[in-house]
């Protein structure tokens, strides 16, 4: 059974930030990042049961980019809530860009 995927506003902004970053590195690299993200969304839609990392939050790494999706699952509602998209190289002490 497919799961509904709901993306929190924070995660949407983090995706936009990463696409902007990669597009500034190389033409069409942001598009490739977005395709990797969309592939992971399809995975979550069909099978979201990845290892719980902390406080019922699960983490799914992108296939080609150094990013991870942090999400929770409501099994009763068959819903995946994407909470954050983070760089695996991110320093938590650095202030994020605000849109």
mmCIF file of C-alpha atoms in Angstrom:
data_model
loop_
_atom_site.group_PDB
_atom_site.id
_atom_site.type_symbol
_atom_site.label_atom_id
_atom_site.label_comp_id
_atom_site.label_asym_id
_atom_site.label_seq_id
_atom_site.Cartn_x
_atom_site.Cartn_y
_atom_site.Cartn_z
ATOM 1 C CA UNK A 1 0.000 0.000 0.000
ATOM 2 C CA UNK A 2 1.295 3.438 -0.905
ATOM 3 C CA UNK A 3 1.957 6.042 1.749
ATOM 4 C CA UNK A 4 0.992 9.670 1.418
ATOM 5 C CA UNK A 5 4.063 11.919 1.670
ATOM 6 C CA UNK A 6 3.700 15.338 3.320
ATOM 7 C CA UNK A 7 6.645 17.709 3.093
ATOM 8 C CA UNK A 8 6.997 20.250 5.890
ATOM 9 C CA UNK A 9 7.745 23.863 4.900
ATOM 10 C CA UNK A 10 11.241 23.658 6.436
ATOM 11 C CA UNK A 11 12.119 20.698 4.208
ATOM 12 C CA UNK A 12 10.771 22.479 1.120
ATOM 13 C CA UNK A 13 13.023 25.456 1.840
ATOM 14 C CA UNK A 14 16.019 23.188 2.390
ATOM 15 C CA UNK A 15 15.422 21.530 -0.997
ATOM 16 C CA UNK A 16 15.191 24.943 -2.684
ATOM 17 C CA UNK A 17 18.408 26.020 -0.960
ATOM 18 C CA UNK A 18 20.261 22.889 -2.110
ATOM 19 C CA UNK A 19 19.015 23.232 -5.701
ATOM 20 C CA UNK A 20 20.182 26.864 -5.735
ATOM 21 C CA UNK A 21 23.561 25.835 -4.340
ATOM 22 C CA UNK A 22 24.116 23.071 -6.904
ATOM 23 C CA UNK A 23 22.921 25.198 -9.825
ATOM 24 C CA UNK A 24 25.552 27.763 -8.867
ATOM 25 C CA UNK A 25 28.233 25.069 -8.911
ATOM 26 C CA UNK A 26 27.398 23.663 -12.327
ATOM 27 C CA UNK A 27 24.691 24.085 -14.952
ATOM 28 C CA UNK A 28 21.884 21.492 -14.478
ATOM 29 C CA UNK A 29 23.437 20.056 -11.305
ATOM 30 C CA UNK A 30 20.449 21.361 -9.336
ATOM 31 C CA UNK A 31 18.164 19.427 -11.675
ATOM 32 C CA UNK A 32 20.158 16.248 -11.039
ATOM 33 C CA UNK A 33 19.879 16.885 -7.287
ATOM 34 C CA UNK A 34 16.098 17.288 -7.641
ATOM 35 C CA UNK A 35 15.832 13.999 -9.572
ATOM 36 C CA UNK A 36 17.754 12.188 -6.821
ATOM 37 C CA UNK A 37 15.380 13.712 -4.237
ATOM 38 C CA UNK A 38 12.300 12.710 -6.253
ATOM 39 C CA UNK A 39 13.593 9.138 -6.520
ATOM 40 C CA UNK A 40 13.854 9.019 -2.742
ATOM 41 C CA UNK A 41 10.299 10.391 -2.426
ATOM 42 C CA UNK A 42 9.105 7.515 -4.603
ATOM 43 C CA UNK A 43 10.915 5.097 -2.302
ATOM 44 C CA UNK A 44 9.230 6.624 0.757
ATOM 45 C CA UNK A 45 5.870 6.448 -0.976
ATOM 46 C CA UNK A 46 6.145 2.699 -1.410
ATOM 47 C CA UNK A 47 8.352 1.611 1.506
ATOM 48 C CA UNK A 48 9.202 4.101 4.304
ATOM 49 C CA UNK A 49 10.431 1.618 6.914
ATOM 50 C CA UNK A 50 14.057 2.625 7.255
ATOM 51 C CA UNK A 51 16.047 2.454 10.467
ATOM 52 C CA UNK A 52 14.967 4.754 13.286
ATOM 53 C CA UNK A 53 17.919 7.020 14.090
ATOM 54 C CA UNK A 54 16.601 9.179 16.952
ATOM 55 C CA UNK A 55 13.290 9.897 18.733
ATOM 56 C CA UNK A 56 11.195 7.962 16.183
ATOM 57 C CA UNK A 57 12.830 9.909 13.331
ATOM 58 C CA UNK A 58 14.022 7.862 10.389
ATOM 59 C CA UNK A 59 16.713 8.850 7.915
ATOM 60 C CA UNK A 60 17.009 8.006 4.225
ATOM 61 C CA UNK A 61 20.180 9.025 2.376
ATOM 62 C CA UNK A 62 20.069 10.277 -1.191
ATOM 63 C CA UNK A 63 21.625 7.920 -3.748
ATOM 64 C CA UNK A 64 23.971 10.339 -5.507
ATOM 65 C CA UNK A 65 24.229 13.471 -3.352
ATOM 66 C CA UNK A 66 25.482 13.830 0.238
ATOM 67 C CA UNK A 67 22.036 14.598 1.679
ATOM 68 C CA UNK A 68 19.515 12.811 3.871
ATOM 69 C CA UNK A 69 15.766 12.988 4.363
ATOM 70 C CA UNK A 70 14.625 13.019 8.003
ATOM 71 C CA UNK A 71 11.065 11.802 8.382
ATOM 72 C CA UNK A 72 8.479 10.196 10.612
ATOM 73 C CA UNK A 73 5.671 7.777 9.813
ATOM 74 C CA UNK A 74 2.066 7.668 10.961
ATOM 75 C CA UNK A 75 1.242 4.031 10.264
ATOM 76 C CA UNK A 76 -2.449 4.456 11.140
ATOM 77 C CA UNK A 77 -2.854 7.226 8.558
ATOM 78 C CA UNK A 78 -0.367 5.660 6.097
ATOM 79 C CA UNK A 79 1.454 9.006 5.968
ATOM 80 C CA UNK A 80 5.133 9.950 5.821
ATOM 81 C CA UNK A 81 6.047 13.386 7.190
ATOM 82 C CA UNK A 82 9.275 14.798 5.767
ATOM 83 C CA UNK A 83 10.688 17.003 8.499
ATOM 84 C CA UNK A 84 14.079 18.084 7.147
ATOM 85 C CA UNK A 85 16.568 17.657 4.331
ATOM 86 C CA UNK A 86 20.135 17.897 5.567
ATOM 87 C CA UNK A 87 23.572 17.819 4.075
ATOM 88 C CA UNK A 88 25.638 14.963 5.422
ATOM 89 C CA UNK A 89 28.556 17.419 5.592
ATOM 90 C CA UNK A 90 26.616 20.162 7.326
ATOM 91 C CA UNK A 91 28.104 21.923 10.338
ATOM 92 C CA UNK A 92 25.208 22.524 12.791
ATOM 93 C CA UNK A 93 26.985 25.611 14.129
ATOM 94 C CA UNK A 94 26.748 27.457 10.784
ATOM 95 C CA UNK A 95 23.747 29.713 10.290
ATOM 96 C CA UNK A 96 21.550 28.622 7.387
ATOM 97 C CA UNK A 97 20.609 30.903 4.504
ATOM 98 C CA UNK A 98 17.177 32.460 5.009
ATOM 99 C CA UNK A 99 14.758 32.759 2.065
#
